[in-house]
Coordinates of C-alpha atoms and ligand atoms in Angstrom, one line a residue:
M69 CA 0.0 0.0 0.0
S70 CA 1.2 3.5 -0.8
D71 CA 1.7 5.8 2.2
A72 CA 0.2 8.8 0.3
T73 CA -3.1 9.6 -1.5
T74 CA -4.8 12.7 -2.7
C75 CA -8.0 12.4 -0.7
A76 CA -8.3 10.2 2.4
V77 CA -11.9 9.5 3.3
V78 CA -12.4 8.2 6.8
G79 CA -15.4 6.0 7.1
G80 CA -17.2 3.8 4.5
G81 CA -20.7 4.8 5.4
P82 CA -23.1 6.4 2.9
A83 CA -21.3 9.8 3.0
G84 CA -17.8 8.3 2.6
L85 CA -18.6 5.8 -0.2
F86 CA -20.7 8.2 -2.3
L87 CA -18.0 10.9 -2.0
A88 CA -15.2 8.4 -2.9
L89 CA -17.1 7.1 -5.9
M90 CA -17.7 10.5 -7.3
L91 CA -14.1 11.7 -6.7
A92 CA -12.8 8.5 -8.3
R93 CA -15.0 9.1 -11.3
A94 CA -13.4 12.6 -11.7
G95 CA -10.0 10.9 -11.7
V96 CA -9.0 11.9 -8.2
E97 CA -6.9 9.4 -6.3
V98 CA -9.0 8.6 -3.2
T99 CA -8.6 6.1 -0.4
V100 CA -11.4 5.1 2.0
L101 CA -10.4 3.8 5.4
E102 CA -13.2 1.8 7.1
K103 CA -12.6 0.3 10.5
H104 CA -14.9 -2.7 10.1
A105 CA -14.2 -5.8 8.0
D106 CA -17.4 -5.5 6.1
F107 CA -20.5 -3.3 5.8
L108 CA -22.7 -5.9 7.5
R109 CA -23.6 -3.8 10.5
D110 CA -27.1 -4.1 11.7
F111 CA -27.7 -0.7 13.2
R112 CA -27.9 1.3 10.1
G113 CA -31.0 3.0 8.7
D114 CA -32.5 1.5 5.6
T115 CA -34.6 4.3 4.1
V116 CA -33.6 5.4 0.6
H117 CA -35.6 8.4 -0.5
P118 CA -36.8 9.6 -3.9
V119 CA -34.0 12.3 -4.0
T120 CA -31.3 9.6 -3.5
M121 CA -32.9 7.2 -6.1
R122 CA -32.8 10.0 -8.7
L123 CA -29.2 10.5 -7.8
L124 CA -28.6 6.8 -8.4
D125 CA -30.3 7.2 -11.8
E126 CA -27.8 10.0 -12.6
L127 CA -24.9 7.9 -11.5
G128 CA -26.1 5.1 -13.8
L129 CA -26.7 2.8 -10.8
F130 CA -30.4 2.7 -10.3
E131 CA -31.0 -0.5 -12.2
R132 CA -28.5 -2.3 -10.0
F133 CA -30.0 -0.7 -7.0
D134 CA -33.5 -1.8 -8.1
R135 CA -32.4 -5.4 -8.2
L136 CA -31.5 -5.4 -4.5
P137 CA -34.1 -7.0 -2.2
H138 CA -36.2 -4.1 -1.0
S139 CA -39.7 -3.1 0.2
V140 CA -41.5 -0.1 -1.2
V141 CA -43.3 2.4 1.1
E142 CA -45.5 4.9 -0.7
R143 CA -47.4 6.4 2.2
G144 CA -47.0 7.3 5.9
Q145 CA -50.2 6.4 7.5
F146 CA -51.6 6.8 11.0
D147 CA -54.1 4.5 12.7
V148 CA -56.6 6.5 14.7
D149 CA -59.2 4.4 16.4
G150 CA -59.0 1.8 13.7
N151 CA -59.2 4.3 10.8
L152 CA -56.1 4.7 8.6
Y153 CA -55.2 8.4 7.8
T154 CA -52.6 9.1 5.1
L155 CA -50.4 12.0 6.4
V156 CA -47.5 11.6 3.9
D157 CA -48.0 10.5 0.3
F158 CA -44.8 10.0 -1.7
S159 CA -46.7 8.7 -4.7
R160 CA -47.9 12.3 -5.2
L161 CA -44.3 13.5 -5.9
R162 CA -44.9 13.6 -9.7
S163 CA -41.6 15.4 -10.3
Q164 CA -39.7 12.4 -9.0
P165 CA -38.9 9.3 -11.2
H166 CA -39.2 7.1 -8.1
P167 CA -41.9 8.5 -5.9
Y168 CA -41.6 6.1 -2.9
V169 CA -39.2 5.2 -0.1
A170 CA -37.2 2.1 -0.8
M171 CA -36.3 0.1 2.4
V172 CA -33.0 -1.5 1.5
P173 CA -30.6 -3.0 4.0
Q174 CA -27.9 -0.4 4.1
W175 CA -25.1 -3.0 3.7
D176 CA -26.5 -3.9 0.3
L177 CA -26.5 -0.3 -0.8
L178 CA -22.9 0.2 0.5
D179 CA -21.7 -3.0 -1.2
L180 CA -23.2 -1.7 -4.5
I181 CA -21.5 1.7 -4.2
A182 CA -18.2 0.1 -3.2
D183 CA -18.4 -2.3 -6.2
A184 CA -19.1 0.6 -8.6
A185 CA -16.2 2.6 -7.1
Q186 CA -13.9 -0.4 -7.5
E187 CA -14.3 0.0 -11.3
E188 CA -12.4 3.3 -11.1
P189 CA -8.6 2.9 -11.2
T190 CA -8.0 5.7 -8.7
F191 CA -10.2 4.3 -6.0
N192 CA -8.8 2.4 -3.0
L193 CA -10.7 0.8 -0.1
L194 CA -8.9 -0.2 3.0
M195 CA -11.1 -2.3 5.3
Q196 CA -10.2 -2.9 9.0
H197 CA -8.4 0.4 9.0
D198 CA -9.3 2.2 12.2
V199 CA -8.3 5.9 12.0
T200 CA -7.0 6.9 15.4
G201 CA -5.9 10.5 14.7
L202 CA -4.7 13.2 12.3
L203 CA -1.2 13.9 11.0
R204 CA -0.2 17.6 11.1
D205 CA 2.4 19.9 9.7
G206 CA 2.0 23.0 11.9
D207 CA -1.8 23.8 11.8
R208 CA -2.3 22.0 8.5
V209 CA -3.8 18.5 8.5
T210 CA -1.6 16.3 6.3
G211 CA -3.1 12.8 6.7
V212 CA -4.2 10.2 9.2
R213 CA -2.9 7.7 11.6
F214 CA -4.5 4.3 11.7
T215 CA -4.3 0.8 13.1
S216 CA -5.0 -2.3 10.9
P217 CA -4.4 -6.0 11.3
D218 CA -0.8 -5.3 10.0
G219 CA -0.2 -2.8 12.9
A220 CA -0.1 0.9 13.1
G221 CA 0.4 3.1 10.0
E222 CA 0.1 6.5 8.5
L223 CA -1.4 7.8 5.2
R224 CA -0.6 11.2 4.0
A225 CA -3.2 13.1 2.0
D226 CA -3.8 16.6 0.4
L227 CA -7.3 16.4 2.1
V228 CA -8.8 14.3 4.9
V229 CA -12.6 14.0 4.8
G230 CA -14.2 12.8 8.1
C231 CA -17.2 10.7 7.1
D232 CA -16.8 8.6 10.3
G233 CA -20.3 9.2 11.7
R234 CA -21.6 10.4 15.1
T235 CA -18.6 9.4 17.1
S236 CA -16.1 10.8 14.5
A237 CA -12.4 10.5 15.5
V238 CA -11.6 13.1 12.8
R239 CA -13.8 15.8 14.3
R240 CA -12.6 15.0 17.8
D241 CA -8.9 15.3 16.9
A242 CA -9.5 18.4 14.8
G243 CA -11.1 20.0 17.8
L244 CA -14.0 21.4 15.8
P245 CA -16.5 23.1 18.1
I246 CA -19.8 21.2 18.4
R247 CA -23.3 22.4 19.3
D248 CA -25.3 19.6 21.1
Y249 CA -29.1 19.4 21.3
P250 CA -30.9 17.4 23.9
V251 CA -32.7 14.3 22.6
P252 CA -35.5 12.8 24.8
F253 CA -34.9 9.1 23.7
D254 CA -32.5 6.3 23.0
V255 CA -33.3 3.3 20.8
W256 CA -33.5 -0.4 21.4
W257 CA -32.7 -2.1 18.2
F258 CA -33.7 -5.8 17.7
R259 CA -35.3 -8.2 15.2
M260 CA -38.7 -9.9 15.3
P261 CA -40.2 -12.5 13.0
R262 CA -42.0 -11.1 10.0
D263 CA -45.6 -11.7 9.1
Q264 CA -45.9 -11.0 5.4
Q265 CA -49.5 -9.6 5.9
A266 CA -48.5 -7.1 8.6
Q267 CA -48.8 -3.4 7.9
F268 CA -45.7 -1.3 8.3
S269 CA -45.3 2.4 8.1
L270 CA -42.7 5.0 8.5
I271 CA -44.8 6.6 11.1
P272 CA -44.2 5.1 14.6
R273 CA -46.7 2.9 16.4
T274 CA -47.2 4.3 19.8
R275 CA -48.8 3.6 23.2
P276 CA -48.4 5.9 26.2
G277 CA -44.8 5.6 27.2
R278 CA -43.7 3.6 24.1
A279 CA -43.1 4.1 20.4
L280 CA -41.6 1.9 17.8
I281 CA -40.8 1.8 14.1
M282 CA -40.8 -1.5 12.1
I283 CA -38.3 -1.7 9.2
P284 CA -39.2 -4.6 6.9
R285 CA -36.2 -6.7 5.9
E286 CA -36.0 -10.1 4.1
G287 CA -37.5 -12.6 6.6
Y288 CA -37.7 -10.3 9.6
Y289 CA -38.6 -6.9 11.0
Q290 CA -35.9 -4.7 12.3
I291 CA -37.5 -2.8 15.2
A292 CA -36.4 0.6 16.5
Y293 CA -38.0 0.8 19.9
L294 CA -37.9 4.2 21.5
I295 CA -37.2 4.4 25.2
P296 CA -36.8 7.5 27.4
K297 CA -33.1 8.7 27.4
G298 CA -31.1 7.1 30.1
S299 CA -33.7 4.5 31.0
D300 CA -32.0 1.5 29.5
A301 CA -30.8 -0.1 32.8
A302 CA -34.0 0.4 34.6
L303 CA -36.2 -1.0 31.8
R304 CA -34.0 -4.1 31.5
A305 CA -34.2 -4.6 35.2
R306 CA -38.0 -5.2 34.9
G307 CA -37.3 -8.4 33.0
L308 CA -37.9 -9.9 29.6
D309 CA -41.5 -11.0 30.4
A310 CA -42.6 -7.4 30.9
F311 CA -40.9 -6.5 27.6
H312 CA -42.6 -9.3 25.8
R313 CA -46.0 -8.2 27.1
E314 CA -45.4 -4.6 25.8
L315 CA -44.4 -6.0 22.4
C316 CA -47.5 -8.2 22.2
E317 CA -49.6 -5.1 22.7
M318 CA -47.8 -3.1 20.1
I319 CA -47.1 -5.7 17.5
P320 CA -49.8 -8.4 17.9
E321 CA -48.9 -9.9 14.5
S322 CA -45.4 -10.9 15.6
S323 CA -43.8 -13.2 18.2
P324 CA -41.9 -11.4 20.9
E325 CA -40.8 -14.8 22.4
A326 CA -38.2 -14.8 19.6
I327 CA -36.3 -12.4 21.8
T328 CA -34.8 -14.9 24.3
S329 CA -32.1 -12.7 25.9
W330 CA -31.3 -9.1 26.5
D331 CA -28.3 -9.7 24.3
D332 CA -30.7 -9.6 21.3
V333 CA -31.6 -6.0 22.2
K334 CA -28.9 -3.4 21.3
M335 CA -29.0 0.0 22.9
L336 CA -28.3 2.9 20.5
D337 CA -27.4 6.3 22.0
V338 CA -29.3 8.8 19.9
R339 CA -27.6 12.2 19.4
L340 CA -28.4 15.4 17.6
D341 CA -25.5 17.8 17.2
R342 CA -23.8 20.0 14.6
L343 CA -20.3 21.4 14.1
R344 CA -20.1 25.2 14.0
R345 CA -17.2 24.8 11.4
W346 CA -16.9 21.8 9.1
H347 CA -13.3 22.3 8.0
R348 CA -9.8 23.2 9.0
D349 CA -6.8 23.5 6.8
G350 CA -6.4 20.1 5.0
M351 CA -9.6 18.5 6.5
L352 CA -13.4 18.6 6.2
C353 CA -16.3 16.7 8.0
I354 CA -19.5 15.8 6.2
G355 CA -22.5 13.5 7.0
D356 CA -23.1 12.6 10.7
A357 CA -19.5 13.6 11.5
A358 CA -20.6 17.2 10.8
H359 CA -24.2 16.9 12.0
A360 CA -25.4 13.8 13.9
M361 CA -29.0 13.1 12.9
S362 CA -31.9 11.7 14.9
P363 CA -33.6 8.7 13.3
V364 CA -36.8 10.7 13.1
G365 CA -38.0 10.9 9.5
G366 CA -35.4 8.5 8.3
V367 CA -33.5 11.3 6.6
G368 CA -29.9 10.9 7.9
I369 CA -28.6 8.7 5.1
N370 CA -30.1 10.9 2.4
L371 CA -28.7 14.0 4.0
A372 CA -25.2 12.4 4.3
I373 CA -25.3 11.4 0.6
A374 CA -26.4 15.0 -0.4
D375 CA -23.4 16.3 1.6
A376 CA -21.1 13.9 -0.4
V377 CA -22.5 15.1 -3.7
A378 CA -22.0 18.8 -2.8
A379 CA -18.5 18.0 -1.6
A380 CA -17.6 16.1 -4.8
G381 CA -18.9 19.0 -6.9
Y382 CA -16.8 21.6 -5.1
L383 CA -13.6 19.6 -4.4
A384 CA -13.0 17.2 -7.4
E385 CA -11.5 19.7 -9.8
P386 CA -9.3 21.5 -7.2
L387 CA -8.1 18.2 -5.8
R388 CA -7.3 16.9 -9.3
T389 CA -5.3 20.0 -10.2
R390 CA -3.9 20.3 -6.6
R391 CA -5.3 23.8 -6.2
L392 CA -7.5 23.1 -3.2
T393 CA -8.0 26.1 -0.8
A394 CA -9.9 26.8 2.3
K395 CA -12.5 28.6 0.2
H396 CA -13.4 25.3 -1.6
L397 CA -13.8 23.6 1.8
A398 CA -15.9 26.4 3.2
A399 CA -18.2 26.2 0.2
V400 CA -19.4 22.7 1.2
R401 CA -20.8 23.9 4.5
R402 CA -22.3 27.0 3.0
R403 CA -24.2 24.9 0.5
R404 CA -25.4 22.3 3.0
I405 CA -26.0 24.3 6.2
L406 CA -29.6 25.4 5.3
P407 CA -31.0 21.8 4.6
T408 CA -29.0 20.6 7.7
V409 CA -30.4 23.2 10.1
A410 CA -33.9 23.0 8.6
T411 CA -34.0 19.2 9.0
Q412 CA -32.5 19.1 12.5
T413 CA -35.0 21.9 13.5
I414 CA -37.9 19.8 12.3
Q415 CA -36.5 16.8 14.1
R416 CA -36.2 18.8 17.4
V417 CA -39.8 20.1 17.1
L418 CA -41.0 16.5 16.5
H419 CA -39.0 15.3 19.5
R420 CA -40.7 18.0 21.6
V421 CA -44.3 18.0 20.4
A422 CA -44.7 14.4 19.4
L423 CA -42.3 12.1 21.2
T424 CA -41.6 13.7 24.6
A425 CA -45.2 13.4 25.8
V426 CA -45.5 9.9 24.4
L427 CA -42.4 8.7 26.1
Q428 CA -43.4 10.3 29.4
G429 CA -46.5 8.2 29.2
R430 CA -48.8 11.3 29.1
Q431 CA -50.5 10.3 25.8
A432 CA -50.2 8.1 22.7
A433 CA -49.1 10.1 19.7
R434 CA -52.1 11.3 17.8
P435 CA -52.1 14.1 15.2
P436 CA -54.5 16.9 16.1
D437 CA -58.1 16.4 14.8
A438 CA -57.8 19.5 12.7
V439 CA -54.8 17.9 10.8
L440 CA -56.8 14.7 10.3
R441 CA -59.8 16.6 9.0
T442 CA -57.6 18.7 6.7
V443 CA -55.8 15.8 5.1
Q444 CA -59.1 14.0 4.6
R445 CA -60.6 17.0 2.9
F446 CA -57.5 18.0 0.9
P447 CA -55.5 14.8 0.3
A448 CA -53.2 16.7 -2.1
L449 CA -51.7 18.4 0.9
T450 CA -50.0 15.1 1.9
A451 CA -47.5 15.8 -0.9
V452 CA -46.0 18.6 1.2
P453 CA -44.5 16.5 4.0
A454 CA -43.6 13.9 1.3
Y455 CA -41.6 16.6 -0.5
V456 CA -39.9 17.8 2.7
V457 CA -38.9 14.3 3.8
G458 CA -38.4 12.6 0.4
V459 CA -36.7 15.4 -1.5
G460 CA -35.8 18.2 1.0
L461 CA -34.3 21.6 0.6
L462 CA -31.7 22.2 -2.1
P463 CA -31.6 18.6 -3.5
Q464 CA -28.3 17.7 -5.0
H465 CA -27.7 16.4 -8.5
A466 CA -24.7 14.4 -9.6
P467 CA -22.0 16.5 -11.1
D468 CA -21.4 15.9 -14.9
F469 CA -18.1 14.1 -14.3
A470 CA -19.8 11.5 -12.1
R471 CA -22.7 10.7 -14.4
R472 CA -22.8 7.4 -16.4
Ligands
FAD1295 C1 -31.1 4.2 15.7 C2 -30.9 5.0 14.5 C3 -31.7 4.7 13.4 C4 -31.5 5.4 12.2 N1 -32.3 5.1 11.1 C5 -32.2 5.8 10.0 C6 -33.0 5.5 8.9 O1 -33.9 4.6 8.9 N2 -32.8 6.2 7.7 C7 -31.9 7.2 7.7 O2 -31.8 7.9 6.6 N3 -31.2 7.6 8.7 C8 -31.3 6.9 9.9 N4 -30.5 7.2 10.9 C9 -29.4 8.2 10.8 C10 -28.3 7.6 9.9 O3 -27.9 6.3 10.4 C11 -27.1 8.5 9.7 O4 -27.6 9.9 9.6 C12 -26.3 8.1 8.5 O5 -25.9 6.8 8.6 C13 -25.1 9.0 8.4 O6 -24.2 8.5 7.4 P1 -22.6 8.7 7.5 O7 -22.0 8.1 6.3 O8 -22.4 10.2 7.7 O9 -22.2 8.0 8.8 P2 -22.3 6.5 9.3 O10 -23.4 5.8 8.6 O11 -22.3 6.5 10.7 O12 -20.9 5.8 8.7 C14 -19.7 6.1 9.4 C15 -18.7 5.0 8.9 O13 -17.5 5.3 9.5 C16 -16.9 4.2 10.0 N5 -16.0 4.6 11.1 C17 -16.3 5.2 12.3 N6 -15.2 5.5 12.9 C18 -14.1 5.2 12.1 C19 -12.7 5.3 12.3 N7 -12.2 5.8 13.4 N8 -11.9 4.8 11.3 C20 -12.5 4.3 10.2 N9 -13.8 4.1 10.0 C21 -14.6 4.6 11.0 C22 -18.1 3.4 10.6 O14 -17.8 2.0 10.7 C23 -19.1 3.6 9.5 O15 -19.0 2.7 8.4 C24 -30.6 6.5 12.1 C25 -29.8 6.8 13.2 C26 -30.0 6.1 14.4 C27 -29.1 6.5 15.6

């Protein structure tokens, strides 16, 4: 392995792999360092939105994507006293070639992008490379330090892009100031057997004190079960039987006894934060490394990918011609800050108005009657939240050099 590259991308998640694919298609030498041995990690969101599928079209990858096992969700519906109300209708997004949400195991999507990137001669993927810190020359970042099965090593780079998610080592070492927002819940993440007839929705099922989202995967449901922040130990102490009873109430069509041990239930610490600055000399953060997203709305992957598209657009040419300046790096944040702040603000409002009361057991989530009456009378209005979630502000298009 060479000890130098043009762009070192830390983290092979959605942000890192999409960025690396597009830079490699522009002829930039790019090396992705991913700490795990594969992409087969369970605790990744699975929602691919219309805006991302249009991007896959532009990259010439949609047909391959469409062949992956996936479920299609066209609507977000809410069950009120046995009546189903459609609140979000993606099928009304007539401007989108794929007006639905595709639920695709994220490892399949990442494998696809990594395979497409491997076709480019300037792309390198280093699995089991855990980045432990940044190399510096004075104030300038000049590469990364890592550990791998072969021991410790260093990789020098013109630019380091931190795409290493919510616990980013890159942003920590760079000392970029972070703004944290309180989140009222954590997530228990586990599987349950899947009944093919069962209804699933992007809108959570709720009971006073509880909320969950069911993600359909081949042969099972992935469940995201919301618990009040910090209550993990106390809830586990009540025992598995109490948990089984709650699940029976919330998902009568599945079999909670399939969870035989607390080891089957993973605790995910949910965070919502944002860097005030996304770059320093020689480094940049994008995706969750720049702004950790709550799972609410299932938008984090799509936002991370949009960051990657913007970054590729601003950085490919200066990287290729070795004329990269701080101005190019600052342009990425300038382009992406509005959609980021808007999305996080909506998530924070939903945490406050919809989830806090539910998790405190004060009420089951239920949209106000006025909202239910309005969507019944004017169903076309359901296209508005569909656009906000499925397309979002300032949607990104693939730069010409990345299109196939
Ligand atoms: C419980 C939960 C459920 C969610 N569900 C959804 C959903 O359904 N839909 C959705 O759109 N969003 C969802 N999100 C948000 C979404 O997961 C993130 O916004 C999205 O994954 C961000 O992508 P990323 O590429 O920036 O980071 P990540 O997906 O976190 O990828 C980071 C990558 O970097 C690697 N890495 C980390 N540290 C290092 C290191 N030191 N060296 C090398 N590699 C490293 C990791 O292994 C990982 O592969 C959810 C979030 C949570 C917490």
